[in-house]
PDB file of C-alpha atoms in Angstrom:
ATOM      1  CA  MET A   1     -15.902  14.586  -8.181  1.00 90.00           C
ATOM      2  CA  ARG A   2     -13.059  17.003  -8.935  1.00 95.00           C
ATOM      3  CA  THR A   3     -10.050  17.208 -11.222  1.00 97.00           C
ATOM      4  CA  ALA A   4      -6.463  16.599 -10.140  1.00 98.00           C
ATOM      5  CA  LYS A   5      -3.443  17.760 -12.144  1.00 98.00           C
ATOM      6  CA  LEU A   6      -0.419  15.514 -12.648  1.00 98.00           C
ATOM      7  CA  LEU A   7       2.622  17.370 -11.306  1.00 98.00           C
ATOM      8  CA  ARG A   8       5.349  14.713 -11.237  1.00 97.00           C
ATOM      9  CA  SER A   9       5.935  11.091 -12.087  1.00 98.00           C
ATOM     10  CA  ARG A  10       8.713   8.556 -11.746  1.00 98.00           C
ATOM     11  CA  ILE A  11       9.297   4.865 -12.351  1.00 97.00           C
ATOM     12  CA  LEU A  12       9.468   2.898  -9.097  1.00 98.00           C
ATOM     13  CA  ALA A  13      10.068  -0.552 -10.600  1.00 97.00           C
ATOM     14  CA  PRO A  14       9.482  -2.275 -13.941  1.00 97.00           C
ATOM     15  CA  GLY A  15       5.865  -1.592 -14.851  1.00 96.00           C
ATOM     16  CA  VAL A  16       5.181   0.559 -11.772  1.00 98.00           C
ATOM     17  CA  ARG A  17       4.780   4.322 -12.063  1.00 98.00           C
ATOM     18  CA  GLU A  18       4.347   6.777  -9.218  1.00 98.00           C
ATOM     19  CA  LEU A  19       2.193   9.790 -10.043  1.00 98.00           C
ATOM     20  CA  THR A  20       1.954  12.923  -7.899  1.00 98.00           C
ATOM     21  CA  PHE A  21      -1.275  14.905  -8.278  1.00 98.00           C
ATOM     22  CA  ASP A  22      -2.520  18.283  -7.126  1.00 98.00           C
ATOM     23  CA  PRO A  23      -6.258  17.938  -6.416  1.00 98.00           C
ATOM     24  CA  GLY A  24      -6.778  21.597  -5.622  1.00 95.00           C
ATOM     25  CA  PRO A  25      -7.876  23.115  -2.314  1.00 94.00           C
ATOM     26  CA  ASP A  26      -9.785  21.384   0.472  1.00 94.00           C
ATOM     27  CA  PHE A  27      -9.123  17.805  -0.599  1.00 96.00           C
ATOM     28  CA  GLU A  28      -9.121  15.853   2.649  1.00 96.00           C
ATOM     29  CA  PHE A  29      -8.153  12.254   3.308  1.00 97.00           C
ATOM     30  CA  GLU A  30      -6.723   9.917   5.921  1.00 96.00           C
ATOM     31  CA  ALA A  31      -3.662   7.746   5.463  1.00 96.00           C
ATOM     32  CA  GLY A  32      -4.850   4.377   4.174  1.00 97.00           C
ATOM     33  CA  GLN A  33      -7.817   5.614   2.155  1.00 97.00           C
ATOM     34  CA  TRP A  34      -8.364   5.294  -1.601  1.00 97.00           C
ATOM     35  CA  ILE A  35      -9.804   7.296  -4.470  1.00 97.00           C
ATOM     36  CA  SER A  36     -11.607   6.403  -7.661  1.00 96.00           C
ATOM     37  CA  CYS A  37     -10.286   7.750 -10.979  1.00 96.00           C
ATOM     38  CA  ARG A  38     -12.471   8.240 -14.033  1.00 94.00           C
ATOM     39  CA  ILE A  39     -10.979   6.469 -17.040  1.00 93.00           C
ATOM     40  CA  PRO A  40     -12.133   7.839 -20.413  1.00 90.00           C
ATOM     41  CA  ALA A  41     -13.519   5.046 -22.563  1.00 80.00           C
ATOM     42  CA  THR A  42     -12.605   4.655 -26.205  1.00 69.00           C
ATOM     43  CA  TYR A  43     -16.121   3.395 -26.833  1.00 52.00           C
ATOM     44  CA  GLY A  44     -19.188   3.503 -24.614  1.00 61.00           C
ATOM     45  CA  GLU A  45     -19.261   4.841 -21.072  1.00 77.00           C
ATOM     46  CA  ASP A  46     -16.306   5.978 -18.989  1.00 86.00           C
ATOM     47  CA  LEU A  47     -14.898   3.560 -16.423  1.00 89.00           C
ATOM     48  CA  ALA A  48     -13.883   4.030 -12.799  1.00 93.00           C
ATOM     49  CA  ARG A  49     -10.823   2.449 -11.187  1.00 93.00           C
ATOM     50  CA  SER A  50      -9.814   2.689  -7.529  1.00 95.00           C
ATOM     51  CA  TYR A  51      -6.289   3.253  -6.191  1.00 97.00           C
ATOM     52  CA  SER A  52      -4.944   3.544  -2.661  1.00 97.00           C
ATOM     53  CA  LEU A  53      -3.312   6.842  -1.818  1.00 98.00           C
ATOM     54  CA  ALA A  54       0.412   6.180  -1.430  1.00 98.00           C
ATOM     55  CA  SER A  55       1.205   9.196   0.730  1.00 98.00           C
ATOM     56  CA  ALA A  56       0.021  10.825   3.927  1.00 97.00           C
ATOM     57  CA  PRO A  57      -1.680  14.239   3.811  1.00 96.00           C
ATOM     58  CA  ARG A  58       0.818  17.001   2.997  1.00 96.00           C
ATOM     59  CA  ALA A  59       0.882  20.713   3.620  1.00 95.00           C
ATOM     60  CA  ASP A  60       0.801  21.413  -0.128  1.00 96.00           C
ATOM     61  CA  GLY A  61      -2.259  19.194  -0.632  1.00 96.00           C
ATOM     62  CA  THR A  62      -0.651  16.836  -3.160  1.00 98.00           C
ATOM     63  CA  PHE A  63      -0.834  13.048  -3.068  1.00 98.00           C
ATOM     64  CA  ASP A  64       0.880  10.065  -4.698  1.00 98.00           C
ATOM     65  CA  LEU A  65      -0.468   7.003  -6.475  1.00 98.00           C
ATOM     66  CA  ALA A  66       1.631   3.931  -7.298  1.00 98.00           C
ATOM     67  CA  VAL A  67       0.167   2.181 -10.341  1.00 97.00           C
ATOM     68  CA  THR A  68       1.196  -1.157 -11.836  1.00 96.00           C
ATOM     69  CA  ARG A  69       0.621  -1.340 -15.561  1.00 95.00           C
ATOM     70  CA  VAL A  70      -1.583  -4.322 -16.386  1.00 92.00           C
ATOM     71  CA  ASP A  71      -1.712  -5.641 -19.945  1.00 89.00           C
ATOM     72  CA  GLU A  72      -5.004  -4.529 -21.489  1.00 83.00           C
ATOM     73  CA  GLY A  73      -5.973  -2.879 -18.209  1.00 87.00           C
ATOM     74  CA  PRO A  74      -7.750   0.356 -19.162  1.00 90.00           C
ATOM     75  CA  GLY A  75      -7.091   2.135 -15.869  1.00 92.00           C
ATOM     76  CA  SER A  76      -3.388   1.470 -15.532  1.00 93.00           C
ATOM     77  CA  THR A  77      -2.765   1.959 -19.263  1.00 93.00           C
ATOM     78  CA  TYR A  78      -4.459   5.357 -19.117  1.00 94.00           C
ATOM     79  CA  LEU A  79      -2.592   6.520 -16.015  1.00 95.00           C
ATOM     80  CA  HIS A  80       0.750   5.329 -17.373  1.00 96.00           C
ATOM     81  CA  SER A  81       0.150   7.310 -20.570  1.00 94.00           C
ATOM     82  CA  LEU A  82      -0.505  10.666 -18.899  1.00 96.00           C
ATOM     83  CA  ASP A  83       1.793  13.596 -19.591  1.00 96.00           C
ATOM     84  CA  LEU A  84       2.709  16.125 -16.929  1.00 97.00           C
ATOM     85  CA  GLY A  85      -0.036  18.709 -16.611  1.00 97.00           C
ATOM     86  CA  ALA A  86      -2.786  16.268 -17.547  1.00 97.00           C
ATOM     87  CA  GLU A  87      -5.951  16.370 -15.472  1.00 97.00           C
ATOM     88  CA  VAL A  88      -7.802  13.357 -14.095  1.00 97.00           C
ATOM     89  CA  THR A  89     -11.281  13.301 -12.599  1.00 96.00           C
ATOM     90  CA  ILE A  90     -11.213  11.781  -9.122  1.00 97.00           C
ATOM     91  CA  SER A  91     -13.654  11.012  -6.336  1.00 97.00           C
ATOM     92  CA  ARG A  92     -13.412  12.058  -2.729  1.00 97.00           C
ATOM     93  CA  ALA A  93     -11.217   9.874  -0.533  1.00 97.00           C
ATOM     94  CA  GLN A  94     -12.976   6.792   0.809  1.00 96.00           C
ATOM     95  CA  GLY A  95     -12.332   3.675   2.864  1.00 95.00           C
ATOM     96  CA  PHE A  96     -11.831   2.502   6.431  1.00 92.00           C
ATOM     97  CA  PHE A  97      -8.406   0.836   6.102  1.00 95.00           C
ATOM     98  CA  THR A  98      -6.766   3.277   8.504  1.00 94.00           C
ATOM     99  CA  MET A  99      -4.835   3.211  11.780  1.00 86.00           C
ATOM    100  CA  ASP A 100      -7.211   5.263  13.885  1.00 75.00           C
ATOM    101  CA  GLU A 101      -6.197   3.452  17.061  1.00 77.00           C
ATOM    102  CA  PHE A 102      -2.557   2.422  17.385  1.00 84.00           C
ATOM    103  CA  GLU A 103      -2.684   0.703  20.767  1.00 88.00           C
ATOM    104  CA  ARG A 104      -0.364  -2.297  20.339  1.00 93.00           C
ATOM    105  CA  PRO A 105       2.312  -3.629  17.966  1.00 96.00           C
ATOM    106  CA  ALA A 106       1.343  -3.755  14.302  1.00 96.00           C
ATOM    107  CA  ILE A 107       2.326  -6.085  11.477  1.00 98.00           C
ATOM    108  CA  MET A 108       1.821  -4.826   7.922  1.00 98.00           C
ATOM    109  CA  ILE A 109       1.743  -7.395   5.117  1.00 98.00           C
ATOM    110  CA  ALA A 110       1.820  -6.179   1.504  1.00 98.00           C
ATOM    111  CA  THR A 111       2.440  -7.519  -1.954  1.00 97.00           C
ATOM    112  CA  GLY A 112       3.285  -5.251  -4.891  1.00 96.00           C
ATOM    113  CA  THR A 113       1.519  -1.907  -4.884  1.00 97.00           C
ATOM    114  CA  GLY A 114      -0.409  -3.093  -1.846  1.00 97.00           C
ATOM    115  CA  ILE A 115       2.422  -1.253  -0.096  1.00 98.00           C
ATOM    116  CA  SER A 116       0.701   2.059  -0.947  1.00 98.00           C
ATOM    117  CA  PRO A 117      -1.571   2.486   2.094  1.00 98.00           C
ATOM    118  CA  PHE A 118       1.234   1.369   4.408  1.00 98.00           C
ATOM    119  CA  ARG A 119       3.562   4.016   3.016  1.00 98.00           C
ATOM    120  CA  ALA A 120       0.844   6.563   3.766  1.00 98.00           C
ATOM    121  CA  MET A 121       0.294   5.218   7.293  1.00 96.00           C
ATOM    122  CA  LEU A 122       4.003   5.181   8.120  1.00 97.00           C
ATOM    123  CA  GLN A 123       4.472   8.706   6.802  1.00 97.00           C
ATOM    124  CA  ALA A 124       1.591   9.829   9.009  1.00 95.00           C
ATOM    125  CA  LEU A 125       3.076   8.106  12.064  1.00 94.00           C
ATOM    126  CA  ASP A 126       6.490   9.577  11.319  1.00 95.00           C
ATOM    127  CA  ALA A 127       4.990  13.060  11.110  1.00 94.00           C
ATOM    128  CA  GLN A 128       3.675  12.585  14.644  1.00 89.00           C
ATOM    129  CA  GLY A 129       7.255  12.194  15.828  1.00 85.00           C
ATOM    130  CA  ALA A 130       7.352   8.649  17.185  1.00 76.00           C
ATOM    131  CA  PHE A 131       6.044   5.111  16.856  1.00 87.00           C
ATOM    132  CA  PRO A 132       4.450   4.280  20.229  1.00 88.00           C
ATOM    133  CA  TYR A 133       4.621   0.539  19.495  1.00 94.00           C
ATOM    134  CA  PRO A 134       6.784  -1.614  17.211  1.00 96.00           C
ATOM    135  CA  VAL A 135       5.761  -1.936  13.566  1.00 97.00           C
ATOM    136  CA  CYS A 136       6.834  -4.801  11.289  1.00 98.00           C
ATOM    137  CA  LEU A 137       6.443  -4.185   7.564  1.00 98.00           C
ATOM    138  CA  LEU A 138       6.805  -7.160   5.217  1.00 98.00           C
ATOM    139  CA  LEU A 139       6.711  -6.598   1.455  1.00 98.00           C
ATOM    140  CA  GLY A 140       6.387  -9.529  -0.916  1.00 98.00           C
ATOM    141  CA  VAL A 141       7.498  -9.161  -4.544  1.00 97.00           C
ATOM    142  CA  ARG A 142       8.900 -11.461  -7.215  1.00 96.00           C
ATOM    143  CA  THR A 143      12.449 -10.177  -7.659  1.00 96.00           C
ATOM    144  CA  GLU A 144      14.781  -7.617  -6.125  1.00 96.00           C
ATOM    145  CA  LYS A 145      14.115  -5.123  -8.928  1.00 96.00           C
ATOM    146  CA  ASP A 146      10.400  -5.168  -8.015  1.00 97.00           C
ATOM    147  CA  ILE A 147      10.941  -3.746  -4.507  1.00 97.00           C
ATOM    148  CA  LEU A 148       8.951  -0.534  -4.007  1.00 98.00           C
ATOM    149  CA  TYR A 149      10.129   2.324  -1.779  1.00 98.00           C
ATOM    150  CA  GLY A 150      12.848   0.124  -0.287  1.00 97.00           C
ATOM    151  CA  ASP A 151      15.359   2.908   0.386  1.00 97.00           C
ATOM    152  CA  GLU A 152      12.666   5.041   1.968  1.00 98.00           C
ATOM    153  CA  PHE A 153      11.516   2.315   4.357  1.00 98.00           C
ATOM    154  CA  GLU A 154      15.080   1.383   5.274  1.00 97.00           C
ATOM    155  CA  ALA A 155      15.827   5.006   6.138  1.00 97.00           C
ATOM    156  CA  LEU A 156      12.682   5.217   8.262  1.00 97.00           C
ATOM    157  CA  ALA A 157      13.588   1.971  10.043  1.00 96.00           C
ATOM    158  CA  ARG A 158      16.873   3.527  11.151  1.00 95.00           C
ATOM    159  CA  GLN A 159      14.995   6.362  12.838  1.00 94.00           C
ATOM    160  CA  ARG A 160      11.792   4.786  14.141  1.00 95.00           C
ATOM    161  CA  ASN A 161      10.565   1.612  15.817  1.00 94.00           C
ATOM    162  CA  LEU A 162      10.106  -0.078  12.432  1.00 96.00           C
ATOM    163  CA  ASP A 163      11.328  -3.434  11.156  1.00 97.00           C
ATOM    164  CA  PHE A 164      11.215  -3.532   7.346  1.00 98.00           C
ATOM    165  CA  SER A 165      11.871  -6.693   5.375  1.00 97.00           C
ATOM    166  CA  VAL A 166      11.271  -8.023   1.884  1.00 98.00           C
ATOM    167  CA  THR A 167      10.539 -11.568   0.788  1.00 97.00           C
ATOM    168  CA  LEU A 168      11.140 -12.626  -2.815  1.00 97.00           C
ATOM    169  CA  SER A 169       9.114 -15.360  -4.491  1.00 95.00           C
ATOM    170  CA  GLN A 170      11.591 -15.646  -7.393  1.00 93.00           C
ATOM    171  CA  PRO A 171      14.969 -14.824  -5.812  1.00 91.00           C
ATOM    172  CA  SER A 172      18.325 -14.996  -7.528  1.00 87.00           C
ATOM    173  CA  GLN A 173      21.324 -13.833  -5.514  1.00 88.00           C
ATOM    174  CA  TRP A 174      19.425 -12.686  -2.461  1.00 90.00           C
ATOM    175  CA  SER A 175      20.318 -13.054   1.207  1.00 89.00           C
ATOM    176  CA  GLY A 176      16.987 -11.890   2.614  1.00 91.00           C
ATOM    177  CA  ARG A 177      13.663 -13.616   3.126  1.00 95.00           C
ATOM    178  CA  ARG A 178      12.412 -16.011   0.462  1.00 95.00           C
ATOM    179  CA  GLY A 179       9.001 -17.346  -0.485  1.00 96.00           C
ATOM    180  CA  TYR A 180       5.528 -15.912  -0.171  1.00 97.00           C
ATOM    181  CA  VAL A 181       4.520 -13.609   2.669  1.00 97.00           C
ATOM    182  CA  GLN A 182       2.429 -16.428   4.170  1.00 97.00           C
ATOM    183  CA  THR A 183       5.637 -18.325   4.978  1.00 96.00           C
ATOM    184  CA  HIS A 184       6.755 -15.691   7.470  1.00 98.00           C
ATOM    185  CA  LEU A 185       3.526 -15.126   9.399  1.00 98.00           C
ATOM    186  CA  PRO A 186       4.253 -17.502  12.332  1.00 97.00           C
ATOM    187  CA  GLU A 187       7.578 -15.822  13.040  1.00 97.00           C
ATOM    188  CA  LEU A 188       6.208 -12.271  12.834  1.00 97.00           C
ATOM    189  CA  VAL A 189       3.129 -12.950  14.954  1.00 97.00           C
ATOM    190  CA  GLY A 190       5.258 -14.951  17.384  1.00 97.00           C
ATOM    191  CA  ARG A 191       7.410 -11.917  18.118  1.00 96.00           C
ATOM    192  CA  PHE A 192       4.468 -10.425  19.977  1.00 96.00           C
ATOM    193  CA  GLN A 193       2.921 -13.672  21.280  1.00 95.00           C
ATOM    194  CA  GLY A 194      -0.131 -12.852  19.188  1.00 94.00           C
ATOM    195  CA  GLN A 195      -0.692  -9.531  20.964  1.00 96.00           C
ATOM    196  CA  CYS A 196      -0.712  -7.407  17.826  1.00 96.00           C
ATOM    197  CA  ASP A 197      -2.840  -6.096  14.991  1.00 96.00           C
ATOM    198  CA  VAL A 198      -2.205  -7.296  11.451  1.00 97.00           C
ATOM    199  CA  TYR A 199      -2.904  -5.157   8.390  1.00 97.00           C
ATOM    200  CA  ILE A 200      -2.958  -6.820   4.964  1.00 98.00           C
ATOM    201  CA  CYS A 201      -3.118  -5.309   1.480  1.00 97.00           C
ATOM    202  CA  GLY A 202      -2.710  -6.988  -1.889  1.00 96.00           C
ATOM    203  CA  LEU A 203      -4.455  -9.308  -4.300  1.00 94.00           C
ATOM    204  CA  SER A 204      -7.533 -11.173  -3.081  1.00 95.00           C
ATOM    205  CA  LYS A 205      -5.928 -14.615  -3.080  1.00 96.00           C
ATOM    206  CA  MET A 206      -3.090 -13.510  -0.812  1.00 97.00           C
ATOM    207  CA  VAL A 207      -5.353 -11.535   1.507  1.00 97.00           C
ATOM    208  CA  LYS A 208      -7.759 -14.452   1.893  1.00 97.00           C
ATOM    209  CA  ASP A 209      -4.963 -16.921   2.601  1.00 97.00           C
ATOM    210  CA  VAL A 210      -3.230 -14.664   5.125  1.00 98.00           C
ATOM    211  CA  ARG A 211      -6.505 -14.067   6.956  1.00 98.00           C
ATOM    212  CA  ARG A 212      -7.121 -17.828   7.099  1.00 98.00           C
ATOM    213  CA  ILE A 213      -3.660 -18.561   8.511  1.00 98.00           C
ATOM    214  CA  LEU A 214      -3.922 -15.803  11.097  1.00 98.00           C
ATOM    215  CA  LYS A 215      -7.278 -17.039  12.367  1.00 97.00           C
ATOM    216  CA  GLU A 216      -7.119 -20.813  11.956  1.00 97.00           C
ATOM    217  CA  GLU A 217      -3.429 -21.513  12.572  1.00 97.00           C
ATOM    218  CA  LEU A 218      -2.196 -18.610  14.697  1.00 97.00           C
ATOM    219  CA  GLY A 219      -5.299 -17.927  16.765  1.00 96.00           C
ATOM    220  CA  LEU A 220      -5.852 -14.238  16.067  1.00 97.00           C
ATOM    221  CA  THR A 221      -9.351 -12.819  16.356  1.00 96.00           C
ATOM    222  CA  LYS A 222     -11.179 -11.002  13.584  1.00 94.00           C
ATOM    223  CA  HIS A 223     -10.773  -7.775  15.547  1.00 94.00           C
ATOM    224  CA  GLN A 224      -6.985  -8.050  15.184  1.00 95.00           C
ATOM    225  CA  ILE A 225      -7.072  -8.479  11.408  1.00 96.00           C
ATOM    226  CA  HIS A 226      -7.599  -5.579   8.989  1.00 96.00           C
ATOM    227  CA  SER A 227      -7.424  -5.986   5.222  1.00 96.00           C
ATOM    228  CA  GLU A 228      -7.865  -4.281   1.866  1.00 95.00           C
ATOM    229  CA  ARG A 229      -7.927  -5.955  -1.548  1.00 92.00           C
ATOM    230  CA  TYR A 230      -7.172  -4.276  -4.849  1.00 85.00           C
ATOM    231  CA  ASP A 231      -8.558  -6.733  -7.394  1.00 77.00           C
TER     232      ASP A 231
END
């Protein structure tokens, strides 16, 4: 365990705060990994809550977290309350939800702050100078105001082999995709005739349903499907 100091923060969407921490020297991680934060308890023992790192490794050693505030959620309430300069106890980076081998087209499916590891992965790929294969990134949120990092992904899509789209489950005046992410799986997988890897991150119910559709309806193998849940 070590302490990380909060350097910057900003609001990404209603109820979602991005926090940039300095963990000190020699903090190593791979894009797609997560850390555990110690949450001081009002009574009893401290708690631990895990969050995906929302940025690739940087020269200055800092990293981002994107945290949705959950009513009565001790972890998110604590992190949303931090002032600049506050210190948080964190674990080493952990997890295997990474793109170690990028050998064919990739589809990334995220809902809400499940976009975090994909932002890190895409930043890492961009730093390498090129995307060797096409990447499709689909973000599912409720409304247009809930879109996370939209401008950033659109800018990256203009420069790299990236297709970024958003689907809204509660759209108003919206000309883009509509419905849940599951609705769009046949079209995305069909672009590559099933010759692709699919990465999924979000709430358990969505992840489980997407995995089922990919295997049972679209014929992908378990080796093509990679997932991370955050509840």
